[in-house]
GROMACS .gro file of N, CA and C in nm:
model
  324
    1UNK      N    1  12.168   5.822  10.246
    1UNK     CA    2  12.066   5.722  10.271
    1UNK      C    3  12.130   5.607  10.349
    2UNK      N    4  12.068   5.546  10.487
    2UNK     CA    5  12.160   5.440  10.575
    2UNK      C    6  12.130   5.333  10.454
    3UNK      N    7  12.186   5.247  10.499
    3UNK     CA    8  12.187   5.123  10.440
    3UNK      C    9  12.049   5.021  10.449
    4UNK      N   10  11.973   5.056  10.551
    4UNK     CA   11  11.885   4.973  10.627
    4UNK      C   12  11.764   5.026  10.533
    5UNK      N   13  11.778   5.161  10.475
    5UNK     CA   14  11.663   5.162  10.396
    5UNK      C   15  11.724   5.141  10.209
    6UNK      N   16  11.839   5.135  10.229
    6UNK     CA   17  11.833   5.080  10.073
    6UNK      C   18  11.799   4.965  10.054
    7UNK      N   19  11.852   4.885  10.176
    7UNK     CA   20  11.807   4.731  10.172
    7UNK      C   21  11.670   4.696  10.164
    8UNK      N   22  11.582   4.788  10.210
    8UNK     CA   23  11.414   4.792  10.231
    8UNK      C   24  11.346   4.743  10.097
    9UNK      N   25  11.415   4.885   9.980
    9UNK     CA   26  11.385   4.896   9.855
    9UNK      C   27  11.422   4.767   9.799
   10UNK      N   28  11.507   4.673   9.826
   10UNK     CA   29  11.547   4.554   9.700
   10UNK      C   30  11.436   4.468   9.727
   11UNK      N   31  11.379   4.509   9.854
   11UNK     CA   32  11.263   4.374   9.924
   11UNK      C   33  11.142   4.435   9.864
   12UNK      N   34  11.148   4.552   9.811
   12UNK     CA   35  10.981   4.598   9.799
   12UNK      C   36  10.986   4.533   9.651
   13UNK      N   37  10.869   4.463   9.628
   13UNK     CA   38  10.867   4.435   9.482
   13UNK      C   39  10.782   4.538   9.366
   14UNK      N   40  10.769   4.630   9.458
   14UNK     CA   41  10.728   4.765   9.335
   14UNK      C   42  10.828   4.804   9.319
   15UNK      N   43  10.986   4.856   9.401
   15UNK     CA   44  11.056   4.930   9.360
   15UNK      C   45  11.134   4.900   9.232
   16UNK      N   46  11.164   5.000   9.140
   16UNK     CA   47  11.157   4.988   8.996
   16UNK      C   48  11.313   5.022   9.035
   17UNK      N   49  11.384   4.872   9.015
   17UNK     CA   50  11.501   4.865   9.051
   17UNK      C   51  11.655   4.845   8.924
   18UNK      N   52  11.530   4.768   8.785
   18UNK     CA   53  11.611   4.721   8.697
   18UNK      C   54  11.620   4.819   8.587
   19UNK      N   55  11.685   4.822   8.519
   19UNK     CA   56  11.709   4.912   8.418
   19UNK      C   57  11.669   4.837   8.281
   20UNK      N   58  11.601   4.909   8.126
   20UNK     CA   59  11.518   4.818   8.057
   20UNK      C   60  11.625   4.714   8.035
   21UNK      N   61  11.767   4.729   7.986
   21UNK     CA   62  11.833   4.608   7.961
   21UNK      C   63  11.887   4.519   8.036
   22UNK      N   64  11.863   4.530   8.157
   22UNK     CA   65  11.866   4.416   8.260
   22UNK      C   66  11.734   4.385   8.273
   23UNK      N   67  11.640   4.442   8.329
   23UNK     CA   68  11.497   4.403   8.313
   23UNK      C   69  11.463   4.254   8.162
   24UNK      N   70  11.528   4.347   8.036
   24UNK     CA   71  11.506   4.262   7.912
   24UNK      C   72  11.661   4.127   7.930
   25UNK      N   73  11.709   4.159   7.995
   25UNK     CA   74  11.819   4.012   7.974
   25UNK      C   75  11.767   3.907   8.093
   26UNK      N   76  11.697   3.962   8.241
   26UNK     CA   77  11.639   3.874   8.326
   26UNK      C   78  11.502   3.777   8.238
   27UNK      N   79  11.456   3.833   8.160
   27UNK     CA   80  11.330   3.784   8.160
   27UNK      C   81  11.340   3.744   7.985
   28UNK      N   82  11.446   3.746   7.985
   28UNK     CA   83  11.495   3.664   7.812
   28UNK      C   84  11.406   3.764   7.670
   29UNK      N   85  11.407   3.881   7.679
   29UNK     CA   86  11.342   3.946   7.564
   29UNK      C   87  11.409   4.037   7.506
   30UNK      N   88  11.374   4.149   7.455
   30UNK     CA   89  11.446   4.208   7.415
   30UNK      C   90  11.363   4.380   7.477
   31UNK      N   91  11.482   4.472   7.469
   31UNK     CA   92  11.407   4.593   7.535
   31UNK      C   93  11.272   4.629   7.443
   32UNK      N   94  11.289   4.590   7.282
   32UNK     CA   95  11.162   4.608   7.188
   32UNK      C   96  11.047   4.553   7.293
   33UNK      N   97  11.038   4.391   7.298
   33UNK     CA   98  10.959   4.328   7.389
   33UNK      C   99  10.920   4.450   7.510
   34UNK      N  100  10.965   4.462   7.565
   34UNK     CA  101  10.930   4.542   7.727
   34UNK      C  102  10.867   4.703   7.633
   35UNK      N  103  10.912   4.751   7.546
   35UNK     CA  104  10.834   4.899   7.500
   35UNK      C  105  10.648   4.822   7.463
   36UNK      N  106  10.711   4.747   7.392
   36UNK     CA  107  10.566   4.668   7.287
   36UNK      C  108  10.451   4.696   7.448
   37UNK      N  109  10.532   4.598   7.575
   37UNK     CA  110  10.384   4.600   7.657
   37UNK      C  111  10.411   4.722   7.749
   38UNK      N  112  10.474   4.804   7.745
   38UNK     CA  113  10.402   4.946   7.796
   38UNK      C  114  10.304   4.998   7.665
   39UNK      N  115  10.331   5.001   7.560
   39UNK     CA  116  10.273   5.088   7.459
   39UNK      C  117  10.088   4.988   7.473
   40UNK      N  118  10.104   4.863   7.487
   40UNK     CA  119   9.990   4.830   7.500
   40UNK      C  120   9.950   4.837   7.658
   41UNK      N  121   9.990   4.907   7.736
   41UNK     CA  122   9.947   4.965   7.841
   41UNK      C  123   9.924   4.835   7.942
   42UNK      N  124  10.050   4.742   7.927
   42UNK     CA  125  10.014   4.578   8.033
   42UNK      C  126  10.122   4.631   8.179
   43UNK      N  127  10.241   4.683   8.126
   43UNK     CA  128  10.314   4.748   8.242
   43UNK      C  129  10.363   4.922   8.217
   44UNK      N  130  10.349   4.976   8.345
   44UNK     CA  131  10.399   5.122   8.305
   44UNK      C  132  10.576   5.147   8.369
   45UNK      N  133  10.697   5.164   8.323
   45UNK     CA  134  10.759   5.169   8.413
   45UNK      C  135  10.781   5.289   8.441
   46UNK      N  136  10.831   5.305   8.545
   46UNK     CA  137  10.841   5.435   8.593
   46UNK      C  138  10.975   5.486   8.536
   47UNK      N  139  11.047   5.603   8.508
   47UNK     CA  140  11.132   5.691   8.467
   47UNK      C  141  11.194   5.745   8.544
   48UNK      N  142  11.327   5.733   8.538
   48UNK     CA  143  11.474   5.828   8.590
   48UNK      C  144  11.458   5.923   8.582
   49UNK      N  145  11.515   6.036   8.665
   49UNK     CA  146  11.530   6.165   8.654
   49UNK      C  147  11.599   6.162   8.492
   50UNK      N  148  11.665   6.103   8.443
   50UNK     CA  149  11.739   6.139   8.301
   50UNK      C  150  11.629   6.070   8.223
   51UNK      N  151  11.500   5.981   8.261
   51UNK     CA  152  11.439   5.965   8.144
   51UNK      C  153  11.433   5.846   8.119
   52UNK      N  154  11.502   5.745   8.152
   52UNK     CA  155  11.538   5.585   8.132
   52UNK      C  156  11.419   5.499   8.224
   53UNK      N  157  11.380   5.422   8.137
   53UNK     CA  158  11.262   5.316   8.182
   53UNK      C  159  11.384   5.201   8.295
   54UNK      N  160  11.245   5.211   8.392
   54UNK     CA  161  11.321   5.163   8.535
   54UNK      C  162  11.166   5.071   8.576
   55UNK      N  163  11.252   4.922   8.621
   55UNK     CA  164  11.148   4.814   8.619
   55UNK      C  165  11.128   4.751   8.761
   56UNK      N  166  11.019   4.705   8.781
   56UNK     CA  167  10.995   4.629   8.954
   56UNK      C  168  10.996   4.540   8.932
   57UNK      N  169  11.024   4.432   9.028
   57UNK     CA  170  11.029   4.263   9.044
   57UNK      C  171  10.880   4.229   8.978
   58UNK      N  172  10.755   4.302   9.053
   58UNK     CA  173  10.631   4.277   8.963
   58UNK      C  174  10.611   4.289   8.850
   59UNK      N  175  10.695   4.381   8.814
   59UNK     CA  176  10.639   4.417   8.645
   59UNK      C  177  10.712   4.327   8.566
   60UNK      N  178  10.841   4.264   8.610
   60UNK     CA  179  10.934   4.169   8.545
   60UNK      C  180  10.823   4.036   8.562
   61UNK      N  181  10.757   4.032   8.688
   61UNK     CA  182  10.693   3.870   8.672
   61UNK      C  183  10.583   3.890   8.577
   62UNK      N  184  10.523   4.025   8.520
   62UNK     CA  185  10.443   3.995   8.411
   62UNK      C  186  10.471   3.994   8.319
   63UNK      N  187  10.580   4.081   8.232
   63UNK     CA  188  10.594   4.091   8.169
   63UNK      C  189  10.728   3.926   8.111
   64UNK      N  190  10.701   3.836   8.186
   64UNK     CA  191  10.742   3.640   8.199
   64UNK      C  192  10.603   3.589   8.121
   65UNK      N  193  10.536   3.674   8.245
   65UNK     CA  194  10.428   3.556   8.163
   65UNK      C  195  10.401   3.621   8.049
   66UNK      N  196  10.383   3.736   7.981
   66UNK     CA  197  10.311   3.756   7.878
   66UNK      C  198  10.439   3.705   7.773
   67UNK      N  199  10.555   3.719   7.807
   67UNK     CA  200  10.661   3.650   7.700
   67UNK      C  201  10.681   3.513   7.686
   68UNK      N  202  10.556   3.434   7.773
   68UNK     CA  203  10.536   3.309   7.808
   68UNK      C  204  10.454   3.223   7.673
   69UNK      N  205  10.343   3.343   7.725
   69UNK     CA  206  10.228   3.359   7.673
   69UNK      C  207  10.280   3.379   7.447
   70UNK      N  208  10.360   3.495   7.487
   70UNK     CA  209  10.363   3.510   7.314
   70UNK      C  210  10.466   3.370   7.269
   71UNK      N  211  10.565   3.329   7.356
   71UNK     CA  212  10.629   3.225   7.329
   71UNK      C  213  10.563   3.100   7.274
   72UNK      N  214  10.418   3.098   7.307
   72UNK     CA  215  10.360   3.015   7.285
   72UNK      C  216  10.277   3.015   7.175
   73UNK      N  217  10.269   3.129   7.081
   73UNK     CA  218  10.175   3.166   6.999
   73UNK      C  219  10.102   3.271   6.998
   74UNK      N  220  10.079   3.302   7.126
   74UNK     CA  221   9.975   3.402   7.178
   74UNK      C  222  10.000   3.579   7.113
   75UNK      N  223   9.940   3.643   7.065
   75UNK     CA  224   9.991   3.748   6.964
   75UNK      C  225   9.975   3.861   7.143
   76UNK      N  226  10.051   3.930   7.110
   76UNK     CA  227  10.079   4.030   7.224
   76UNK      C  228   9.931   4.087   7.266
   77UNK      N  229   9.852   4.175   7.211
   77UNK     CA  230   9.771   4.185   7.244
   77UNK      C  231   9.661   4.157   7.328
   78UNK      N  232   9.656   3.951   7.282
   78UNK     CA  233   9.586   3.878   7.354
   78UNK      C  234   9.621   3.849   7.488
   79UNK      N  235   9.730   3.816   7.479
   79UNK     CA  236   9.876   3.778   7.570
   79UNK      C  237   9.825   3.912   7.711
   80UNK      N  238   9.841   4.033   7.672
   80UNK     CA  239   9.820   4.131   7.763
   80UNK      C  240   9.648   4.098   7.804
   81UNK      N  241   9.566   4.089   7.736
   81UNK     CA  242   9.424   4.074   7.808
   81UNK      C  243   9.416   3.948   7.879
   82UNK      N  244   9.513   3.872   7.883
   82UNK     CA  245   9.477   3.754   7.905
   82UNK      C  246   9.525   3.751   8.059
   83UNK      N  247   9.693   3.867   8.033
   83UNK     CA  248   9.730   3.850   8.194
   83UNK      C  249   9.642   3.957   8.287
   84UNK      N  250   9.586   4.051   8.259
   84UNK     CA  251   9.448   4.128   8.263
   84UNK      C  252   9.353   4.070   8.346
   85UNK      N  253   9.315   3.952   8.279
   85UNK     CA  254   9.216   3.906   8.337
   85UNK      C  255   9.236   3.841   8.443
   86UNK      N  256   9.357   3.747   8.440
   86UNK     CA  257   9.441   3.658   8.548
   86UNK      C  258   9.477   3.741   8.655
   87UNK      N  259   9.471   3.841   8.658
   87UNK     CA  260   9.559   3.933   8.765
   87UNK      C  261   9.397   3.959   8.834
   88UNK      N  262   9.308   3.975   8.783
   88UNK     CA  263   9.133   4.029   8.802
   88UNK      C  264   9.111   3.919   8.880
   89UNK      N  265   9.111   3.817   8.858
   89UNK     CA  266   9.072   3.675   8.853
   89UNK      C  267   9.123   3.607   9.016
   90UNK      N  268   9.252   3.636   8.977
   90UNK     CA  269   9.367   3.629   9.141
   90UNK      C  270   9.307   3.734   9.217
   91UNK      N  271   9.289   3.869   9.216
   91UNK     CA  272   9.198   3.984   9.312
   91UNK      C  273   9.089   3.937   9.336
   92UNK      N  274   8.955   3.875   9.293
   92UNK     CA  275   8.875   3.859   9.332
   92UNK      C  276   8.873   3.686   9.401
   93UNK      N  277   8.944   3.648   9.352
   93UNK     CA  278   8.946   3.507   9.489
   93UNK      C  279   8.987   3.536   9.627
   94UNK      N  280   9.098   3.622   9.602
   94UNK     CA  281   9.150   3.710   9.724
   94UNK      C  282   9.078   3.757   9.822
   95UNK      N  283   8.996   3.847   9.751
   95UNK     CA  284   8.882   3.926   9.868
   95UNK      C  285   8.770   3.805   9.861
   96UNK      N  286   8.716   3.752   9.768
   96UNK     CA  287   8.645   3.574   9.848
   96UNK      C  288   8.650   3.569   9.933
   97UNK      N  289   8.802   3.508   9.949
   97UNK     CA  290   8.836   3.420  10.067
   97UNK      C  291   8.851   3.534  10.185
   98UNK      N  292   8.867   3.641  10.165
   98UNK     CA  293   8.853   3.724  10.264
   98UNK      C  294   8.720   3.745  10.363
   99UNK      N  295   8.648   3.778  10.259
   99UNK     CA  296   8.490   3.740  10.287
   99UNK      C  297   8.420   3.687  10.365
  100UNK      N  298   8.511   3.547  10.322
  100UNK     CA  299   8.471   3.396  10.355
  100UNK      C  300   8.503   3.437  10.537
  101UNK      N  301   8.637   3.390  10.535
  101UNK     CA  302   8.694   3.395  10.677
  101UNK      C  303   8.634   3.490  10.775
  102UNK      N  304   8.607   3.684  10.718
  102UNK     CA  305   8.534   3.724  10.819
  102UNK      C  306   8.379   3.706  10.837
  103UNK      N  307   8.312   3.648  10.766
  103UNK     CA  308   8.166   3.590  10.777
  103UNK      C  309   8.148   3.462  10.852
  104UNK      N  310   8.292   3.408  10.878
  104UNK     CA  311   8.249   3.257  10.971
  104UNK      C  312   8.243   3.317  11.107
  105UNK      N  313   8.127   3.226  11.211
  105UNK     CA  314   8.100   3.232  11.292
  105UNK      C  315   8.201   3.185  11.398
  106UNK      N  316   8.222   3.267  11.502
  106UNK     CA  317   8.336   3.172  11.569
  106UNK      C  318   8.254   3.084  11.674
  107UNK      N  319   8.376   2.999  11.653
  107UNK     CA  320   8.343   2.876  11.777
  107UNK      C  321   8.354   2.858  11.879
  108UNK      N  322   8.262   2.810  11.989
  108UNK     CA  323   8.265   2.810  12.095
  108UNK      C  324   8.358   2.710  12.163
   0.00000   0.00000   0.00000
């Protein structure tokens, strides 16, 4: 593999780059923490040929906030519907403003 496309992968923020105990020491939890929100179905990580949960820059920034979120009280469960909805919430302003911009009239 050249170099020019390994370098590609560290920039893609899907590629599932961290391993669970780096994944769990970046984002201050514990690997329990990171099983708890796959089992409640908030992140899926993808799997090694040997089997080992392997994590993306995205799935690390949710799985912040939902350890944000329980840090604060928030019982896991809620914590996951809550970033659920926020992630729904961020998509549909998105295409809004998408909306928006191709429905304006241009100017003369």
């Amino acid at each position: 593999m050249s170099r020019h496309t390994t370098g590609d992968r560290f920039d893609d923020d899907d590629y599932p780059a961290y391993t669970m105990g780096t994944a769990a020491d970046m984002i201050g939890s514990t690997p329990a923490f990171l099983r708890a929100l796959g089992d409640a179905k908030l992140i899926e990580p993808l799997r090694s040929e040997g089997g080992h949960r392997r994590y993306s820059r995205y799935q690390l920034r949710i799985a912040s906030r939902a350890r944000e979120l329980v840090d604060e009280g928030t019982p896991i469960e809620a914590a996951c519907k809550i970033i659920i909805l926020e992630d729904q919430l961020e998509e549909a302003l998105r295409i809004n403003e998408e909306l928006r911009s191709t429905d304006q009239p241009e100017q003369s």
